PDB file of N, CA and C in Angstrom:
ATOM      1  N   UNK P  11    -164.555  19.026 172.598  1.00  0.00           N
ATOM      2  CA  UNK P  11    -165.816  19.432 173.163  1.00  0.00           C
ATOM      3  C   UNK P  11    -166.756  18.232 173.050  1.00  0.00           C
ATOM      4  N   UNK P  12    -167.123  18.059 174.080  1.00  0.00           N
ATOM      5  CA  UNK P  12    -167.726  16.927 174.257  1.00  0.00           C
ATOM      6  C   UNK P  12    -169.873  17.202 173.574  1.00  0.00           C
ATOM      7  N   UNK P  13    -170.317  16.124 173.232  1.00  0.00           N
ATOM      8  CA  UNK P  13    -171.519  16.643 172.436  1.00  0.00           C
ATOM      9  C   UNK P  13    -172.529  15.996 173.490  1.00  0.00           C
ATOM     10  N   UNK P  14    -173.879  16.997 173.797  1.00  0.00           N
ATOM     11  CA  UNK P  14    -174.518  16.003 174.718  1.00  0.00           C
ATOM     12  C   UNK P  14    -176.078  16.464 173.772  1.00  0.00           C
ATOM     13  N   UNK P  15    -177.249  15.293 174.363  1.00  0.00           N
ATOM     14  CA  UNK P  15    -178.907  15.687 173.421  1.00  0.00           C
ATOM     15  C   UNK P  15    -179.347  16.012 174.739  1.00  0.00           C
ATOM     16  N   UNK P  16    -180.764  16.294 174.770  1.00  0.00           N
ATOM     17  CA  UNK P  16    -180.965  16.626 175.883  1.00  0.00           C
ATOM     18  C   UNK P  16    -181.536  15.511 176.828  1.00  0.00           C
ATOM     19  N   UNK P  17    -181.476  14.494 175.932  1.00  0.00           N
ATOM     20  CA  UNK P  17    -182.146  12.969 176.080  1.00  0.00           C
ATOM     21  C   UNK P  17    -180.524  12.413 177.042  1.00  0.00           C
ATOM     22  N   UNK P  18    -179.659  12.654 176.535  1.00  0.00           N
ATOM     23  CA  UNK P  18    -177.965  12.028 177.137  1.00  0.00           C
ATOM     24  C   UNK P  18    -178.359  13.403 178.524  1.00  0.00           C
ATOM     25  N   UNK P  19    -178.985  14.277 178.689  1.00  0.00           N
ATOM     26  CA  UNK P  19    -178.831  14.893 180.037  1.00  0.00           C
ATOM     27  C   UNK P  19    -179.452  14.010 180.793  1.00  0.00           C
ATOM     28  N   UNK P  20    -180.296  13.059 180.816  1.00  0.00           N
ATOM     29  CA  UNK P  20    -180.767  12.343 181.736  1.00  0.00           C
ATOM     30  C   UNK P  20    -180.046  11.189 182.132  1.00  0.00           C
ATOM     31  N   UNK P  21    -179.389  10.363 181.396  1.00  0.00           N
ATOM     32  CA  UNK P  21    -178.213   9.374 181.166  1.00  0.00           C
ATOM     33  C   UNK P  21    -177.045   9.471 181.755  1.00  0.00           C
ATOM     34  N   UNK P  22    -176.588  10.547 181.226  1.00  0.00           N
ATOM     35  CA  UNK P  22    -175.118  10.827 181.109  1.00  0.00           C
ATOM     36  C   UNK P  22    -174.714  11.947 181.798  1.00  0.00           C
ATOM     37  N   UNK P  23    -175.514  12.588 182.644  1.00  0.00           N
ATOM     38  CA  UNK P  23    -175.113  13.621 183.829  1.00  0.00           C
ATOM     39  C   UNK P  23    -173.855  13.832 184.667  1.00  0.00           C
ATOM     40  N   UNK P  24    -173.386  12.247 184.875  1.00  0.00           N
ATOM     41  CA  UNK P  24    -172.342  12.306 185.927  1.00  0.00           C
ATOM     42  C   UNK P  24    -171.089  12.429 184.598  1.00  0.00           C
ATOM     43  N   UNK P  25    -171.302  12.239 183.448  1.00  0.00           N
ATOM     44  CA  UNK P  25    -170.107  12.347 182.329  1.00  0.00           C
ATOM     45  C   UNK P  25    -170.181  13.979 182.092  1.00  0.00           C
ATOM     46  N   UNK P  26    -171.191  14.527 181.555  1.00  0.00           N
ATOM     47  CA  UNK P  26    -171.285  15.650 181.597  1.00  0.00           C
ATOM     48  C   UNK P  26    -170.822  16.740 183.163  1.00  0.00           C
ATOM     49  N   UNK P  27    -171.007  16.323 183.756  1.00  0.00           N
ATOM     50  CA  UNK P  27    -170.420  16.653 185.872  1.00  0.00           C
ATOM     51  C   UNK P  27    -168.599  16.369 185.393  1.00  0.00           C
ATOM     52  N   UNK P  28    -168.068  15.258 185.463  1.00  0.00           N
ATOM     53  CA  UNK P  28    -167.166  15.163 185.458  1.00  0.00           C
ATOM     54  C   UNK P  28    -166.022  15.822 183.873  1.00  0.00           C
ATOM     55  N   UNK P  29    -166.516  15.967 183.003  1.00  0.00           N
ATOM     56  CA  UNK P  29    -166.239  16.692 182.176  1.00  0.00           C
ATOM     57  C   UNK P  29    -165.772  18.413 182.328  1.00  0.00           C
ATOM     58  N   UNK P  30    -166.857  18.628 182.693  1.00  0.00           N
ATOM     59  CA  UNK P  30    -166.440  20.168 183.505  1.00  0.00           C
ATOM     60  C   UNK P  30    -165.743  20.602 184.860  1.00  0.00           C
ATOM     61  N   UNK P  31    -165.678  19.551 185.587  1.00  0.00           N
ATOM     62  CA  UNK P  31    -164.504  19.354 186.669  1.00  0.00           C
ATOM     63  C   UNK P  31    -163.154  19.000 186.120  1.00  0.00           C
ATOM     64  N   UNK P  32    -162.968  18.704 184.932  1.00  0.00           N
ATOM     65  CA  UNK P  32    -162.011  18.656 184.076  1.00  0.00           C
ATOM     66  C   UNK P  32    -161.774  19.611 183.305  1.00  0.00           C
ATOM     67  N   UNK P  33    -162.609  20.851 183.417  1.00  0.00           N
ATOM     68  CA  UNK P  33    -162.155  22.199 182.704  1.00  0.00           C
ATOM     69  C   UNK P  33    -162.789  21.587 180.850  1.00  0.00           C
ATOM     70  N   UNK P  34    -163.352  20.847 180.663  1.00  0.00           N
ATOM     71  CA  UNK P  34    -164.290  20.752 179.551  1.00  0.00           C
ATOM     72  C   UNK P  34    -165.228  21.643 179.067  1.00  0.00           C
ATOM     73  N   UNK P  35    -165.447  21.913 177.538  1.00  0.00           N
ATOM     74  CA  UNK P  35    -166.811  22.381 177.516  1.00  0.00           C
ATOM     75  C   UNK P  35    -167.291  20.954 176.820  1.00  0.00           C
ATOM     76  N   UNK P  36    -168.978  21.395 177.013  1.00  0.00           N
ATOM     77  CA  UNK P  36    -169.949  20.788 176.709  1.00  0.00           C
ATOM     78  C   UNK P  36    -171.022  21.407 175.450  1.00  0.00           C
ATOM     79  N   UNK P  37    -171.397  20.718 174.610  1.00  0.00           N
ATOM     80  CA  UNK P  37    -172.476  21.746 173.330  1.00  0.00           C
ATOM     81  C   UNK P  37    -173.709  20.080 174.053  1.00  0.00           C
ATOM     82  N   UNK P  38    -174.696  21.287 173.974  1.00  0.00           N
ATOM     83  CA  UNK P  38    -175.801  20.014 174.438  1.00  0.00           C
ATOM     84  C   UNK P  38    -176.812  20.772 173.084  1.00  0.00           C
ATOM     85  N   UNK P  39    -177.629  19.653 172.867  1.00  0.00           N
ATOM     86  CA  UNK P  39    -178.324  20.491 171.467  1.00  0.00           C
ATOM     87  C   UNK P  39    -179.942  19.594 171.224  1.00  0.00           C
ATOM     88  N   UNK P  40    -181.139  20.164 170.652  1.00  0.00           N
ATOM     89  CA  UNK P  40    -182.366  19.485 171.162  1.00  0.00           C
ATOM     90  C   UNK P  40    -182.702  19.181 169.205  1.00  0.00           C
ATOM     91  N   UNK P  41    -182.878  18.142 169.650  1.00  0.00           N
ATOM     92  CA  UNK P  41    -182.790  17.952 168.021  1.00  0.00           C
ATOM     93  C   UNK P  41    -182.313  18.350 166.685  1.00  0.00           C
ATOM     94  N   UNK P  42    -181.021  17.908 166.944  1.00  0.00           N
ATOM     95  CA  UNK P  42    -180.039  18.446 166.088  1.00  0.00           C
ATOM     96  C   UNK P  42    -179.731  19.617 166.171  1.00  0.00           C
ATOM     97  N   UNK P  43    -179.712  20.641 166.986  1.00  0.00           N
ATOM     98  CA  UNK P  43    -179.732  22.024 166.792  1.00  0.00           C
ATOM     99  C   UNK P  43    -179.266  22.131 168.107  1.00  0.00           C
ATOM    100  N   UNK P  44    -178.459  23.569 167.794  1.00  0.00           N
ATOM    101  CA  UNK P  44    -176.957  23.370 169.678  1.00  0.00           C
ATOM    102  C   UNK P  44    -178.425  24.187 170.191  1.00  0.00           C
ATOM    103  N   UNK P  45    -178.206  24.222 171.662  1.00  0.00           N
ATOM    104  CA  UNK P  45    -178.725  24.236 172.533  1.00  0.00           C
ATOM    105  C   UNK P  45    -177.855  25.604 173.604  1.00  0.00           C
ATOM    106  N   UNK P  46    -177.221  24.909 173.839  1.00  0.00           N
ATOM    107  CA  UNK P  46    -175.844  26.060 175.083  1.00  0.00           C
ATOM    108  C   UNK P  46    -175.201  25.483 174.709  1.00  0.00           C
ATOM    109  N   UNK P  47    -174.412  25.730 175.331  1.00  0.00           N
ATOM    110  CA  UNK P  47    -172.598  25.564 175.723  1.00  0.00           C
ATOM    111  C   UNK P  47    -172.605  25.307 177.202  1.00  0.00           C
ATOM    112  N   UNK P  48    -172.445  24.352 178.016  1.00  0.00           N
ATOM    113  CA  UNK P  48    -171.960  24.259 179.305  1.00  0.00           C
ATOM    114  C   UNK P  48    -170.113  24.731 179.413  1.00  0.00           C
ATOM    115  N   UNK P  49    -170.234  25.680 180.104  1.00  0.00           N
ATOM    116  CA  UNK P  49    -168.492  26.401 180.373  1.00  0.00           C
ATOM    117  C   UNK P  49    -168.084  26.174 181.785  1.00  0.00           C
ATOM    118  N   UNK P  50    -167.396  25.250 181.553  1.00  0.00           N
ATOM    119  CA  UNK P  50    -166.880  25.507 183.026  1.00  0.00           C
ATOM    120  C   UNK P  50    -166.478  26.138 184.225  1.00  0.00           C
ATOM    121  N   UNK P  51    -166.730  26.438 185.249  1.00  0.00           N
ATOM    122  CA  UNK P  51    -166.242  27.402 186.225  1.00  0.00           C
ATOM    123  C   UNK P  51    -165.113  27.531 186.749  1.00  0.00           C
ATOM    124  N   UNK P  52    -164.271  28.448 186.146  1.00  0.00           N
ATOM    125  CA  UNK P  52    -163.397  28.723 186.147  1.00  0.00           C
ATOM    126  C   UNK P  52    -162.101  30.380 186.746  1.00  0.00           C
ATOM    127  N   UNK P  53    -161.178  30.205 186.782  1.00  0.00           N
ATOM    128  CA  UNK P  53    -160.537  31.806 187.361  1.00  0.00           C
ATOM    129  C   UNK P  53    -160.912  32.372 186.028  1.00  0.00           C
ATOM    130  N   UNK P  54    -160.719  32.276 184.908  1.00  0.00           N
ATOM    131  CA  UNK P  54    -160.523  33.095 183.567  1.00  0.00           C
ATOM    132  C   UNK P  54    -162.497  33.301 183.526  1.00  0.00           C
ATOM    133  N   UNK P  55    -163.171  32.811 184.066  1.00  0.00           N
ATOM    134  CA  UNK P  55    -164.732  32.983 184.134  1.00  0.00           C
ATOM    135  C   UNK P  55    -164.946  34.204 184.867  1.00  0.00           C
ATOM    136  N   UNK P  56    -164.436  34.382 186.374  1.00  0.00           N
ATOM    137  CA  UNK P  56    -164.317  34.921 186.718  1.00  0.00           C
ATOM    138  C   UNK P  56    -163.901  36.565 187.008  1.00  0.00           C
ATOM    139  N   UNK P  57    -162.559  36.306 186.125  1.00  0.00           N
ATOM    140  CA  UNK P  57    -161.243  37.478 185.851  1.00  0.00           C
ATOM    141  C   UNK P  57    -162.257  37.917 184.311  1.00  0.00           C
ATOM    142  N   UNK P  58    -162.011  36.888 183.618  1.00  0.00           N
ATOM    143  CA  UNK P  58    -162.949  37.818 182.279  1.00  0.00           C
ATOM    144  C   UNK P  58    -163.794  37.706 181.857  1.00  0.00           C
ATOM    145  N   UNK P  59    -164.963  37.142 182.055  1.00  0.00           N
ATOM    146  CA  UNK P  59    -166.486  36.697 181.942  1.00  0.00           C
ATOM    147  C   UNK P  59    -166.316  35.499 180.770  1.00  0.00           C
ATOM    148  N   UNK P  60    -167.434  35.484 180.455  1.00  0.00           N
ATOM    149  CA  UNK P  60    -168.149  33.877 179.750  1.00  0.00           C
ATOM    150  C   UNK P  60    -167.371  34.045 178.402  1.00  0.00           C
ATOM    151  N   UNK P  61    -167.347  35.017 177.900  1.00  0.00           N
ATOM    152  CA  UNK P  61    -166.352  34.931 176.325  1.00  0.00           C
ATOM    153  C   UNK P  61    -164.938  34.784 176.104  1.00  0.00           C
ATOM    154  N   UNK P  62    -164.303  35.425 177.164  1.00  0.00           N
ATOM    155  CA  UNK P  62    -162.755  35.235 177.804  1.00  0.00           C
ATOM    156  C   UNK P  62    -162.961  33.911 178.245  1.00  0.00           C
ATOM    157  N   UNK P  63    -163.308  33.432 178.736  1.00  0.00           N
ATOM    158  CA  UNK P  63    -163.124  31.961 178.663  1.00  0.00           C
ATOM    159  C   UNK P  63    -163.576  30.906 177.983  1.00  0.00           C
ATOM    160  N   UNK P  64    -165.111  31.093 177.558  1.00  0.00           N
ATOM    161  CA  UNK P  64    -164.965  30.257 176.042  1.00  0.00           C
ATOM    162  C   UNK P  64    -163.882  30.159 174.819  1.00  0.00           C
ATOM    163  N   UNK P  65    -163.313  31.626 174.903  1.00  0.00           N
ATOM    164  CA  UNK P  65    -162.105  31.728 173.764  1.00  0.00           C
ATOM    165  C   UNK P  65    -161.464  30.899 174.076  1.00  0.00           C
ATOM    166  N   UNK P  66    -160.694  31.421 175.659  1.00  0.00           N
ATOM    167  CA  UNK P  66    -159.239  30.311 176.679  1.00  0.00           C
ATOM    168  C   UNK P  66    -159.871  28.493 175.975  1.00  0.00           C
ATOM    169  N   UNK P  67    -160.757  28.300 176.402  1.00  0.00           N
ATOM    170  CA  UNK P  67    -160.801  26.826 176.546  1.00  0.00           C
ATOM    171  C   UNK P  67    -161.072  26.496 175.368  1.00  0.00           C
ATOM    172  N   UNK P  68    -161.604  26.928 174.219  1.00  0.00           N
ATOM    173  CA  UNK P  68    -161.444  26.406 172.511  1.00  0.00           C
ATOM    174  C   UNK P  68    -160.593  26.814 171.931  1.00  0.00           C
ATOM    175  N   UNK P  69    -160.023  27.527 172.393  1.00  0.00           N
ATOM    176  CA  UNK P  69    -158.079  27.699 171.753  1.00  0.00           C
ATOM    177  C   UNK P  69    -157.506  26.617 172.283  1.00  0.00           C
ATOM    178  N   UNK P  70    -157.311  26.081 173.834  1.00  0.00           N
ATOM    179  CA  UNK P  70    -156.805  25.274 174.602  1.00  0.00           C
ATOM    180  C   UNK P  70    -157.132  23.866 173.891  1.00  0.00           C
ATOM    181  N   UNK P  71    -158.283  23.579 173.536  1.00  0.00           N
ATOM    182  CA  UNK P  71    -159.191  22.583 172.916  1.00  0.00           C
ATOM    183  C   UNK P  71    -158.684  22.257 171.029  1.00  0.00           C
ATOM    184  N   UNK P  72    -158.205  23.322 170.170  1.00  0.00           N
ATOM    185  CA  UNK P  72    -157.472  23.437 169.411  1.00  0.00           C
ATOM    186  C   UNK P  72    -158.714  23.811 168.700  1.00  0.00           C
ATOM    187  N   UNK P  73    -159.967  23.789 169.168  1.00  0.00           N
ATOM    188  CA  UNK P  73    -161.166  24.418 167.943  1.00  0.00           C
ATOM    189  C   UNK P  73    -161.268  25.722 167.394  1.00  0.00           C
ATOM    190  N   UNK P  74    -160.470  26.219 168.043  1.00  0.00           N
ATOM    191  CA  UNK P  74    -160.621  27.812 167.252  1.00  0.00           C
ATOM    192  C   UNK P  74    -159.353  27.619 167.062  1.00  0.00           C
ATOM    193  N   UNK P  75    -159.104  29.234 166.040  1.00  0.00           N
ATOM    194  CA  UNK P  75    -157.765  29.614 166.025  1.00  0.00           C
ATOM    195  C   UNK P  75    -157.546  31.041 167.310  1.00  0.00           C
ATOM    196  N   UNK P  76    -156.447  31.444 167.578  1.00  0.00           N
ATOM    197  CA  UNK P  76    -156.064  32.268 168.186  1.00  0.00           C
ATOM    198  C   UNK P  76    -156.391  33.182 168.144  1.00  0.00           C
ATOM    199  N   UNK P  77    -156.449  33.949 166.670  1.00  0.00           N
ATOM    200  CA  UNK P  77    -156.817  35.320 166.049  1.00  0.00           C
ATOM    201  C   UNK P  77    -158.702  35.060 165.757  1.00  0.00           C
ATOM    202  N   UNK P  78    -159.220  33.764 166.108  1.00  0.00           N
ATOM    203  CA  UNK P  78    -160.477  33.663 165.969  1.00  0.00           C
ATOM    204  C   UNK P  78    -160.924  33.973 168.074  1.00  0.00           C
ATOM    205  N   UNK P  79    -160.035  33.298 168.632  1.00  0.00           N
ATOM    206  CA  UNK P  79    -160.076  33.318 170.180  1.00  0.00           C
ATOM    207  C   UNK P  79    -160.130  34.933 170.811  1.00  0.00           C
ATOM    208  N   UNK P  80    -159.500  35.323 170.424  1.00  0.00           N
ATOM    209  CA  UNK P  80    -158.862  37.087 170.389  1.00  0.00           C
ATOM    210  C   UNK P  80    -160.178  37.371 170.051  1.00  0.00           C
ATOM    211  N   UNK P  81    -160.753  37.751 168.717  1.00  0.00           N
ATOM    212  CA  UNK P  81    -162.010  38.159 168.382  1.00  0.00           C
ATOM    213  C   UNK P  81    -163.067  37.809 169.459  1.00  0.00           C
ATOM    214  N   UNK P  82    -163.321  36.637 169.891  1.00  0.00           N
ATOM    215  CA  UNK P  82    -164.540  36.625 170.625  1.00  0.00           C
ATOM    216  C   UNK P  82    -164.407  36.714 172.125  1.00  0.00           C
ATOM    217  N   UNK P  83    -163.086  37.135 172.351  1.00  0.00           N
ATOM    218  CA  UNK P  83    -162.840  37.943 173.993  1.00  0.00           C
ATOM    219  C   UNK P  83    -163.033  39.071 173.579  1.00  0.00           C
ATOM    220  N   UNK P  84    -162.936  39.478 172.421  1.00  0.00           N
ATOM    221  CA  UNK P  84    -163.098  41.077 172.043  1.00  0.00           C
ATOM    222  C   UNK P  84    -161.560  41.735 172.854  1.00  0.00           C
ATOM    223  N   UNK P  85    -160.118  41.065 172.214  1.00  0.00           N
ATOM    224  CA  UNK P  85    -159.009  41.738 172.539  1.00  0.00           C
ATOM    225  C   UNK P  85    -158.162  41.716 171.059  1.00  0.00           C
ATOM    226  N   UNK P  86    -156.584  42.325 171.426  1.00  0.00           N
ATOM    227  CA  UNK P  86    -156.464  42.440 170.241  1.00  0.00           C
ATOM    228  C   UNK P  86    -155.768  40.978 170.525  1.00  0.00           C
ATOM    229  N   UNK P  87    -155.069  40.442 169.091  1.00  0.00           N
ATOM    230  CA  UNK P  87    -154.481  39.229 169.178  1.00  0.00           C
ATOM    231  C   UNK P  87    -153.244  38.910 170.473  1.00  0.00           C
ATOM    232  N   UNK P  88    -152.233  40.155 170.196  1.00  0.00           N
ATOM    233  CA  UNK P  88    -151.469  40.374 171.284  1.00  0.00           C
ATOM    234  C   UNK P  88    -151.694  40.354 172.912  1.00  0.00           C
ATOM    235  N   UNK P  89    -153.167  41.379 173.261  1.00  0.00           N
ATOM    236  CA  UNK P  89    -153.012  40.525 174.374  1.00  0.00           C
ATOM    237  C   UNK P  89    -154.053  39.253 174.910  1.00  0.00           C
ATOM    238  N   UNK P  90    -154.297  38.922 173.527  1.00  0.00           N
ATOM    239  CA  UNK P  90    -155.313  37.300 173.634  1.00  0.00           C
ATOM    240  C   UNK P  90    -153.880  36.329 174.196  1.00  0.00           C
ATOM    241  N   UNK P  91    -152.390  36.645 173.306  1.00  0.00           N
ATOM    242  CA  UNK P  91    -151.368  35.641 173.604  1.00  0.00           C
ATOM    243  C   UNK P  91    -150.770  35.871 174.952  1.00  0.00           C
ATOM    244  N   UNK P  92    -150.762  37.350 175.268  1.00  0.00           N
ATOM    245  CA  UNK P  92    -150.750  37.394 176.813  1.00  0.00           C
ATOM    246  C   UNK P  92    -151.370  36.706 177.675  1.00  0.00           C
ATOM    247  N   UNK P  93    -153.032  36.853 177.290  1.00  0.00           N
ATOM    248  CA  UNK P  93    -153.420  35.830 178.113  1.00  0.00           C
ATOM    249  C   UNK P  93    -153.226  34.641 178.685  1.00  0.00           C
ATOM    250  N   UNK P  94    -153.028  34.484 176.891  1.00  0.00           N
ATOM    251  CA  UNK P  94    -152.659  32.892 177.126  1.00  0.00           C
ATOM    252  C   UNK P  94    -151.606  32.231 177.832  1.00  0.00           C
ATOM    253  N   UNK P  95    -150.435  33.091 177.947  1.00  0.00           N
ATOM    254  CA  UNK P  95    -149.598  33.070 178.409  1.00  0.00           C
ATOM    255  C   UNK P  95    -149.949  33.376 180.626  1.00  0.00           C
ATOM    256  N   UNK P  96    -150.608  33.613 180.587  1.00  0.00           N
ATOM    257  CA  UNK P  96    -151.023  34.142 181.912  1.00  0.00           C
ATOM    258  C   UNK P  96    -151.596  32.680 182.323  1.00  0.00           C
ATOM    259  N   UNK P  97    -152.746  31.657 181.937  1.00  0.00           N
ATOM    260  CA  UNK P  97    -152.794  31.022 181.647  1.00  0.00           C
ATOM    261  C   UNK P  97    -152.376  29.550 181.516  1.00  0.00           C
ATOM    262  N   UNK P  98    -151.398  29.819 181.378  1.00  0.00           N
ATOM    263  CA  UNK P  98    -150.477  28.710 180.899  1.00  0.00           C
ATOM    264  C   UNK P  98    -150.532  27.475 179.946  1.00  0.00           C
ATOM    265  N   UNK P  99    -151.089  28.321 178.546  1.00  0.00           N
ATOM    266  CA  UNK P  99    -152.087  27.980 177.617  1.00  0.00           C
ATOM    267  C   UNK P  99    -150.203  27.953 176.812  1.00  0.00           C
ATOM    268  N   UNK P 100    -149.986  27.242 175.605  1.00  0.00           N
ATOM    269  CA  UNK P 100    -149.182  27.527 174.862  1.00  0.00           C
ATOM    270  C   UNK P 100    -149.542  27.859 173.387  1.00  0.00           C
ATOM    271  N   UNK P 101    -148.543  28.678 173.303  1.00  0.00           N
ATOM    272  CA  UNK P 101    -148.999  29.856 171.629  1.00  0.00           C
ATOM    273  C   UNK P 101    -148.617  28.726 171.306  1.00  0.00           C
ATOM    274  N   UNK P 102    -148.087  27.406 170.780  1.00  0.00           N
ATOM    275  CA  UNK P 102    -147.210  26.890 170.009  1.00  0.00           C
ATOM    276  C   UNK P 102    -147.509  25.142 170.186  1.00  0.00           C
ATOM    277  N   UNK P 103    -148.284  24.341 169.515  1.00  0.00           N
ATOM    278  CA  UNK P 103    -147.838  23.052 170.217  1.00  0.00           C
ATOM    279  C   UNK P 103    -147.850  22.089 168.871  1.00  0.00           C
ATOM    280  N   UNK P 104    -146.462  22.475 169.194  1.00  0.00           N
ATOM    281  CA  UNK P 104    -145.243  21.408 168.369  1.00  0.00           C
ATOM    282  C   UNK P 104    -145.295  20.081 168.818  1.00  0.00           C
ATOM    283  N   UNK P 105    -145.775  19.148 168.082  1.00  0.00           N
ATOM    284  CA  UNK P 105    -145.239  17.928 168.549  1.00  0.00           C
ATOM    285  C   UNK P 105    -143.448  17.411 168.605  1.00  0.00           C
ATOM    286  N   UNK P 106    -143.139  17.199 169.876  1.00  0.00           N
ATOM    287  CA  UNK P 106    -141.296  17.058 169.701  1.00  0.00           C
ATOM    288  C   UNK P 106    -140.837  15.983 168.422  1.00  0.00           C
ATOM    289  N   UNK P 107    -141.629  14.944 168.000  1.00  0.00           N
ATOM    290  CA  UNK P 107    -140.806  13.944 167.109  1.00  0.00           C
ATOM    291  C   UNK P 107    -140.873  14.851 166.000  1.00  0.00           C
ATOM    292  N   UNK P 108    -141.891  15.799 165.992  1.00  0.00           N
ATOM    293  CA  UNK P 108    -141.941  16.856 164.235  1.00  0.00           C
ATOM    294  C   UNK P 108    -141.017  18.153 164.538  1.00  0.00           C
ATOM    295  N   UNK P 109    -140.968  18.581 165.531  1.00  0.00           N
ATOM    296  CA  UNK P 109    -139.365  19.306 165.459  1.00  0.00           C
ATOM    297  C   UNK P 109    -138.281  18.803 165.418  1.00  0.00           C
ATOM    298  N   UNK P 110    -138.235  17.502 166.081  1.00  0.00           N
ATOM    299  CA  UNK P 110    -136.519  16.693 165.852  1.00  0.00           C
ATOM    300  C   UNK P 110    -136.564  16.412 164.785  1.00  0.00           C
ATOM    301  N   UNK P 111    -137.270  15.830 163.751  1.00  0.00           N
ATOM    302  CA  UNK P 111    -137.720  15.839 162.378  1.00  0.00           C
ATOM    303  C   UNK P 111    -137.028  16.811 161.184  1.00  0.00           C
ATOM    304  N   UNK P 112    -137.314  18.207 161.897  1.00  0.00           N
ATOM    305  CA  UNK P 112    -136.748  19.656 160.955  1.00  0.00           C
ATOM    306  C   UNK P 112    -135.913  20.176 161.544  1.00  0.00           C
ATOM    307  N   UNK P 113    -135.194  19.795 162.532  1.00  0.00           N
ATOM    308  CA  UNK P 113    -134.078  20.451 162.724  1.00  0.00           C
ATOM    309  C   UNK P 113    -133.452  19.506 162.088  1.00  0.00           C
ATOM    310  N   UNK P 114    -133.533  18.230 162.023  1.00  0.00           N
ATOM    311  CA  UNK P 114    -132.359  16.690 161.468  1.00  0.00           C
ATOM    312  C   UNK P 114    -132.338  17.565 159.918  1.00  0.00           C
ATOM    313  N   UNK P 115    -133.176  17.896 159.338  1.00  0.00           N
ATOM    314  CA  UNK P 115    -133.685  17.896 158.093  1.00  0.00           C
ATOM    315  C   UNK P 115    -132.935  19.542 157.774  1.00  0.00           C
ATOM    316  N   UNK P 116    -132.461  20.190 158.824  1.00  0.00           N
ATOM    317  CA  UNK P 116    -131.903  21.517 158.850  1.00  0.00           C
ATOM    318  C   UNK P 116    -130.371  21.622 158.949  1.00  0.00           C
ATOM    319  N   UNK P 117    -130.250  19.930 159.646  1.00  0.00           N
ATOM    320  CA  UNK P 117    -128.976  20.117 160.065  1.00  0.00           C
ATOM    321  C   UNK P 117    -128.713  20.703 161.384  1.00  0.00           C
ATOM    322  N   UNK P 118    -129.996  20.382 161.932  1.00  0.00           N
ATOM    323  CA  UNK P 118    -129.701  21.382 163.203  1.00  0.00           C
ATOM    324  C   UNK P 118    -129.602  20.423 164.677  1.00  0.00           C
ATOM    325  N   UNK P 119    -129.415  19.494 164.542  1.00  0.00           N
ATOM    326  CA  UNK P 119    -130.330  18.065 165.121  1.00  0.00           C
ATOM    327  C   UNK P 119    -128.916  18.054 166.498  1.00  0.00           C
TER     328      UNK P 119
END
């Protein structure tokens, strides 16, 4: 999540523009203190309003957890992973050299 002041809104507009055409959020904040959230416009904005997709994109973002994402769509965890899965968000992101890692280490390699 990208951090903006309200002083960088005058500056840095076209970073903040292109950020959210990238499915970004934005925290803009007026002296030290958040301000909004710029959310991008999005199908999941759409399909499930402003909290269904703040969840989607700070789960996606790795800032929340899942069962924290779930809570603030107000679903249960199960179908927060549906979602995600709808989505094409992954429950799971394994880096591959740290699974070839534990399977070698399993014998499973």
């Amino acid at each position: 999540m990208e951090n903006f002041t309200i002083r960088d809104l005058r500056e840095r507009t076209g970073e903040l523009v292109r950020g959210a055409e990238a499915g970004q959020l934005s925290l803009v904040s007026k002296r030290g203190n958040p301000l909004f959230v710029a959310v991008p416009f999005s199908e999941s904005l759409l399909t499930g309003g402003v909290k269904t997709a703040l969840a989607l994109q700070l789960v996606r973002d790795g800032t929340i957890s899942q069962g924290v994402a779930a809570e603030l769509a107000g679903m249960s965890r199960s179908d927060f992973l549906d979602l995600m899965a709808r989505h094409r968000i992954p429950a799971a992101d394994y880096p591959v050299d740290e699974l070839r890692e534990e399977l070698t280490g399993l014998g499973l390699d």
